[in-house]
Tab-separated table of C-alpha atoms in Angstrom:
chain	number	residue	atom	x	y	z
A	1	MET	CA	1.019	35.538	24.301
A	2	SER	CA	1.957	32.986	21.645
A	3	THR	CA	3.812	33.835	18.451
A	4	ARG	CA	0.733	33.031	16.384
A	5	ARG	CA	-1.424	35.533	18.253
A	6	ILE	CA	1.227	38.207	17.742
A	7	ARG	CA	1.030	37.475	14.026
A	8	GLY	CA	-2.742	37.500	14.086
A	9	MET	CA	-3.090	33.780	13.376
A	10	SER	CA	-5.680	31.629	15.131
A	11	GLY	CA	-8.247	28.939	14.464
A	12	PRO	CA	-8.281	27.556	10.901
A	13	ALA	CA	-5.317	29.701	9.873
A	14	THR	CA	-3.191	28.181	12.618
A	15	ALA	CA	-4.317	24.665	11.739
A	16	CYS	CA	-3.442	25.181	8.068
A	17	ALA	CA	-0.054	26.707	8.860
A	18	ASP	CA	0.857	23.858	11.224
A	19	THR	CA	-0.307	21.263	8.713
A	20	VAL	CA	1.865	22.808	5.992
A	21	VAL	CA	4.877	22.642	8.304
A	22	MET	CA	4.216	18.961	9.049
A	23	PHE	CA	3.633	18.262	5.363
A	24	ARG	CA	7.039	19.729	4.520
A	25	ARG	CA	8.605	17.653	7.282
A	26	ALA	CA	7.061	14.454	5.900
A	27	VAL	CA	8.212	15.324	2.376
A	28	ARG	CA	11.781	15.907	3.564
A	29	HIS	CA	11.815	12.544	5.340
A	30	THR	CA	10.572	10.804	2.197
A	31	LEU	CA	13.143	12.513	-0.017
A	32	ARG	CA	15.928	11.474	2.340
A	33	SER	CA	14.849	7.817	2.028
A	34	ARG	CA	15.562	7.572	-1.688
A	35	ASP	CA	15.330	3.790	-1.860
A	36	THR	CA	11.839	3.810	-0.345
A	37	LEU	CA	10.762	6.597	-2.679
A	38	LEU	CA	12.049	4.774	-5.752
A	39	ILE	CA	10.318	1.551	-4.747
A	40	SER	CA	7.000	3.323	-4.205
A	41	LEU	CA	7.236	4.935	-7.651
A	42	LEU	CA	8.724	2.110	-9.703
A	43	LEU	CA	7.123	-1.011	-8.217
A	44	PRO	CA	3.648	-0.291	-9.671
A	45	VAL	CA	5.257	0.187	-13.086
A	46	LEU	CA	7.101	-3.124	-12.791
A	47	ILE	CA	3.901	-4.914	-11.797
A	48	MET	CA	2.153	-3.359	-14.785
A	49	LEU	CA	4.881	-4.713	-17.062
A	50	LEU	CA	4.504	-8.122	-15.435
A	51	PHE	CA	0.760	-8.317	-16.003
A	52	VAL	CA	0.820	-6.848	-19.503
A	53	TYR	CA	3.677	-8.907	-20.936
A	54	VAL	CA	3.603	-12.099	-18.824
A	55	PHE	CA	-0.027	-12.677	-17.866
A	56	GLY	CA	-1.837	-10.452	-20.344
A	57	GLY	CA	-1.687	-12.894	-23.225
A	58	ALA	CA	-3.525	-15.542	-21.220
A	59	ILE	CA	-6.333	-13.271	-19.986
A	60	GLN	CA	-9.277	-12.656	-22.290
A	61	VAL	CA	-10.936	-9.248	-22.009
A	62	GLU	CA	-12.647	-6.865	-24.383
A	63	GLY	CA	-10.045	-4.714	-26.090
A	64	PRO	CA	-6.317	-4.447	-25.339
A	65	TYR	CA	-5.368	-5.844	-21.954
A	66	ILE	CA	-3.302	-2.775	-21.077
A	67	ASP	CA	-6.431	-0.624	-21.310
A	68	TYR	CA	-8.146	-3.054	-18.954
A	69	VAL	CA	-5.380	-3.345	-16.375
A	70	ILE	CA	-4.316	0.301	-15.913
A	71	PRO	CA	-7.094	1.166	-13.377
A	72	GLY	CA	-6.126	-1.835	-11.260
A	73	ILE	CA	-2.472	-0.828	-11.280
A	74	ILE	CA	-3.491	2.648	-10.154
A	75	LEU	CA	-5.190	1.170	-7.100
A	76	LEU	CA	-2.119	-0.912	-6.356
A	77	CYS	CA	-0.211	2.373	-6.125
A	78	THR	CA	-2.373	3.339	-3.161
A	79	GLY	CA	-1.485	0.113	-1.374
A	80	PHE	CA	2.254	0.600	-1.761
A	81	GLY	CA	1.947	4.237	-0.729
A	82	ALA	CA	-0.155	3.304	2.294
A	83	SER	CA	2.597	1.029	3.561
A	84	ILE	CA	5.103	3.887	3.535
A	85	THR	CA	2.698	6.239	5.324
A	86	ALA	CA	1.811	3.691	8.014
A	87	THR	CA	5.482	2.990	8.653
A	88	ALA	CA	6.295	6.711	8.893
A	89	VAL	CA	3.534	7.292	11.458
A	90	ALA	CA	4.649	4.304	13.540
A	91	THR	CA	8.237	5.564	13.381
A	92	ASP	CA	7.180	8.956	14.746
A	93	LEU	CA	5.548	7.209	17.672
A	94	ARG	CA	8.510	4.950	18.327
A	95	THR	CA	11.151	7.694	18.156
A	96	GLY	CA	9.236	10.023	20.438
A	97	ALA	CA	8.525	12.653	17.783
A	98	VAL	CA	4.858	12.696	18.766
A	99	ASP	CA	5.735	13.409	22.391
A	100	ARG	CA	8.016	16.269	21.356
A	101	PHE	CA	5.361	17.850	19.164
A	102	ARG	CA	2.854	17.622	22.011
A	103	THR	CA	4.974	20.060	23.991
A	104	LEU	CA	4.625	22.677	21.241
A	105	PRO	CA	1.636	25.013	20.760
A	106	ILE	CA	0.558	23.450	17.470
A	107	TYR	CA	-2.679	22.126	16.024
A	108	ARG	CA	-3.147	18.675	17.536
A	109	GLN	CA	-3.946	16.869	14.264
A	110	ALA	CA	-1.294	18.669	12.193
A	111	LEU	CA	1.156	15.760	12.381
A	112	LEU	CA	-1.398	13.291	11.010
A	113	ALA	CA	-2.665	15.710	8.373
A	114	GLY	CA	0.922	16.305	7.238
A	115	HIS	CA	1.469	12.582	6.764
A	116	VAL	CA	-1.799	12.325	4.830
A	117	GLY	CA	-0.894	15.246	2.573
A	118	GLU	CA	2.527	13.785	1.809
A	119	GLY	CA	1.045	10.342	1.162
A	120	VAL	CA	-1.564	11.708	-1.234
A	121	ALA	CA	1.022	13.777	-3.118
A	122	ARG	CA	3.421	10.829	-3.419
A	123	ASN	CA	0.656	8.487	-4.586
A	124	MET	CA	-0.577	10.927	-7.208
A	125	ILE	CA	2.966	11.183	-8.599
A	126	ALA	CA	3.089	7.374	-8.780
A	127	VAL	CA	-0.277	7.366	-10.579
A	128	ALA	CA	1.000	9.925	-13.091
A	129	LEU	CA	4.076	7.769	-13.720
A	130	VAL	CA	1.919	4.676	-14.297
A	131	LEU	CA	-0.267	6.564	-16.766
A	132	LEU	CA	2.749	7.960	-18.589
A	133	VAL	CA	4.443	4.571	-18.934
A	134	GLY	CA	1.107	3.028	-19.850
A	135	VAL	CA	0.687	5.471	-22.731
A	136	LEU	CA	4.198	4.639	-23.933
A	137	LEU	CA	3.255	0.935	-23.871
A	138	GLY	CA	0.065	1.426	-25.869
A	139	PHE	CA	-2.571	2.621	-23.401
A	140	HIS	CA	-5.075	4.660	-25.418
A	141	PRO	CA	-7.592	6.431	-23.174
A	142	ARG	CA	-10.580	7.880	-25.012
A	143	ALA	CA	-11.711	10.090	-22.171
A	144	SER	CA	-12.918	13.633	-22.667
A	145	LEU	CA	-11.539	16.476	-20.575
A	146	LEU	CA	-14.511	16.203	-18.210
A	147	ALA	CA	-14.003	12.437	-17.907
A	148	TRP	CA	-10.299	12.950	-17.128
A	149	LEU	CA	-11.183	15.429	-14.405
A	150	GLY	CA	-13.702	12.969	-13.001
A	151	ALA	CA	-11.158	10.138	-13.058
A	152	LEU	CA	-8.532	12.259	-11.295
A	153	ALA	CA	-11.105	13.279	-8.690
A	154	ILE	CA	-12.036	9.645	-8.018
A	155	ILE	CA	-8.377	8.671	-7.748
A	156	ALA	CA	-7.570	11.539	-5.377
A	157	LEU	CA	-10.602	10.769	-3.220
A	158	PHE	CA	-9.750	7.079	-2.954
A	159	VAL	CA	-6.069	7.802	-2.283
A	160	HIS	CA	-7.073	10.227	0.460
A	161	ALA	CA	-9.309	7.571	2.042
A	162	ILE	CA	-6.692	4.826	1.952
A	163	THR	CA	-4.043	7.179	3.329
A	164	TRP	CA	-6.190	7.937	6.368
A	165	ILE	CA	-6.670	4.193	6.857
A	166	ALA	CA	-2.890	3.800	6.673
A	167	VAL	CA	-2.399	6.524	9.303
A	168	ALA	CA	-4.811	4.690	11.611
A	169	LEU	CA	-2.927	1.417	11.061
A	170	GLY	CA	0.364	3.156	11.798
A	171	LEU	CA	-1.049	4.404	15.095
A	172	LEU	CA	-2.415	0.965	15.917
A	173	ALA	CA	0.873	-0.863	15.302
A	174	GLN	CA	3.396	-1.299	18.086
A	175	ASN	CA	6.358	-0.791	15.770
A	176	PRO	CA	7.116	0.263	12.171
A	177	GLU	CA	7.534	-3.328	11.000
A	178	ALA	CA	4.051	-4.249	12.196
A	179	ALA	CA	2.640	-1.106	10.574
A	180	GLY	CA	4.002	-2.191	7.208
A	181	GLY	CA	2.529	-5.654	7.735
A	182	PHE	CA	-0.930	-4.272	8.542
A	183	THR	CA	-1.106	-2.614	5.128
A	184	TYR	CA	-0.705	-5.901	3.268
A	185	ALA	CA	-4.482	-6.243	3.406
A	186	ILE	CA	-4.827	-2.963	1.502
A	187	MET	CA	-2.445	-4.182	-1.189
A	188	PHE	CA	-4.202	-7.557	-1.379
A	189	ILE	CA	-7.755	-6.260	-1.903
A	190	PRO	CA	-7.279	-5.096	-5.538
A	191	TYR	CA	-6.237	-8.624	-6.517
A	192	ILE	CA	-9.686	-9.918	-5.529
A	193	SER	CA	-11.563	-7.448	-7.695
A	194	SER	CA	-12.046	-6.579	-11.339
A	195	ALA	CA	-8.517	-5.147	-11.453
A	196	PHE	CA	-6.832	-7.899	-13.463
A	197	VAL	CA	-9.579	-10.284	-14.570
A	198	PRO	CA	-13.358	-9.919	-14.985
A	199	THR	CA	-15.164	-10.970	-11.830
A	200	ALA	CA	-17.426	-13.184	-13.968
A	201	SER	CA	-14.471	-15.566	-14.358
A	202	MET	CA	-14.255	-16.133	-10.591
A	203	PRO	CA	-16.025	-18.844	-8.581
A	204	THR	CA	-19.470	-17.801	-7.352
A	205	TRP	CA	-18.444	-17.576	-3.694
A	206	LEU	CA	-15.447	-15.382	-4.536
A	207	ARG	CA	-17.285	-13.256	-7.072
A	208	GLY	CA	-19.716	-12.135	-4.367
A	209	PHE	CA	-16.867	-10.609	-2.406
A	210	ALA	CA	-15.141	-9.202	-5.491
A	211	ASP	CA	-18.284	-7.402	-6.654
A	212	HIS	CA	-19.081	-5.902	-3.246
A	213	GLN	CA	-15.828	-4.470	-1.972
A	214	PRO	CA	-14.356	-0.952	-2.373
A	215	ALA	CA	-11.820	-1.621	-5.118
A	216	THR	CA	-14.187	-2.985	-7.779
A	217	PRO	CA	-16.513	0.038	-8.146
A	218	VAL	CA	-13.537	2.416	-8.127
A	219	ILE	CA	-11.732	0.371	-10.783
A	220	ASP	CA	-14.857	-0.047	-12.916
A	221	THR	CA	-15.528	3.686	-12.714
A	222	LEU	CA	-11.985	4.572	-13.797
A	223	ARG	CA	-12.147	2.030	-16.609
A	224	ASP	CA	-15.432	3.494	-17.862
A	225	LEU	CA	-14.115	7.043	-17.678
A	226	PHE	CA	-10.878	6.186	-19.484
A	227	THR	CA	-12.739	4.379	-22.279
A	228	GLY	CA	-15.381	7.077	-22.685
A	229	ALA	CA	-18.247	4.898	-21.386
A	230	ASP	CA	-20.895	5.895	-18.854
A	231	ALA	CA	-19.523	5.550	-15.318
A	232	GLY	CA	-22.322	3.447	-13.901
A	233	SER	CA	-20.384	2.668	-10.720
A	234	GLY	CA	-19.436	6.280	-10.066
A	235	ALA	CA	-21.836	6.854	-7.174
A	236	SER	CA	-20.745	3.634	-5.478
A	237	ALA	CA	-17.074	4.561	-5.908
A	238	VAL	CA	-17.629	7.960	-4.304
A	239	LEU	CA	-19.644	6.528	-1.414
A	240	TRP	CA	-17.034	3.864	-0.695
A	241	SER	CA	-14.229	6.445	-0.789
A	242	VAL	CA	-16.029	8.932	1.454
A	243	GLY	CA	-16.996	6.178	3.877
A	244	LEU	CA	-13.463	4.820	4.101
A	245	ALA	CA	-12.053	8.329	4.563
A	246	ALA	CA	-14.481	8.988	7.420
A	247	VAL	CA	-13.689	5.678	9.114
A	248	GLY	CA	-9.957	6.213	8.688
A	249	TYR	CA	-10.081	9.763	10.046
A	250	VAL	CA	-12.188	8.853	13.094
A	251	CYS	CA	-10.046	5.811	13.925
A	252	ALA	CA	-6.859	7.827	13.489
A	253	ALA	CA	-8.144	10.628	15.733
A	254	VAL	CA	-9.178	8.204	18.482
A	255	LEU	CA	-5.949	6.195	18.312
A	256	PHE	CA	-3.811	9.330	18.226
A	257	ALA	CA	-5.549	10.678	21.318
A	258	ARG	CA	-4.857	7.414	23.144
A	259	ARG	CA	-1.268	6.958	21.988
A	260	ALA	CA	-0.365	10.599	22.613
A	261	ARG	CA	-1.380	10.638	26.268
């Protein structure tokens, strides 16, 4: 009889307990890599400073540019965080950690769920830091309490989706270096969106892509919520996030089953 059955744990309770253990393991690994942690937290802030003080004066938008650019910087946080998660998953495969965990009586998906939980938590801390520095630089959100809750929910949902995509990419890569390279596409997508300039300023052929990709509705929704406007793209942002999360989870589960044989 297993230890869990002696303690009366089975089913969902076992899955949750195992996931918490793997989450703590992922957090410890991140805290030990202080340089990686600092980069993931500070790089979005540095990019925000670059756009606000170097490029902001040349970009014409309605209202202060910092109010316009903050939602795009938030999405960039997810890209940087995804790179760290993908690399961590690939490292577990390369070092044999996955094979060792397979010999233990634990929930099969606990390792992946732990990486996702750590990635979401780390990204949300980076988002909070961006918002805090943004306020110090002159960001003036006019959102109500309900709008703030909605914005945080959209951010958490999108971060969760991108983190599952990152886990799938980490499982797909043959080594940690390749895993980090795969996530460049995630970091690149916000640049071809409404994150830093209005899509109306783009060429027609590029605007079509910018208006119909996941980042733009999420960014537009956050921008509307922060400014107190009606979030007309809210439904699209939620659908994109849920769809990406589902695709990422399914791909991760399939790849994990194949790589863990």
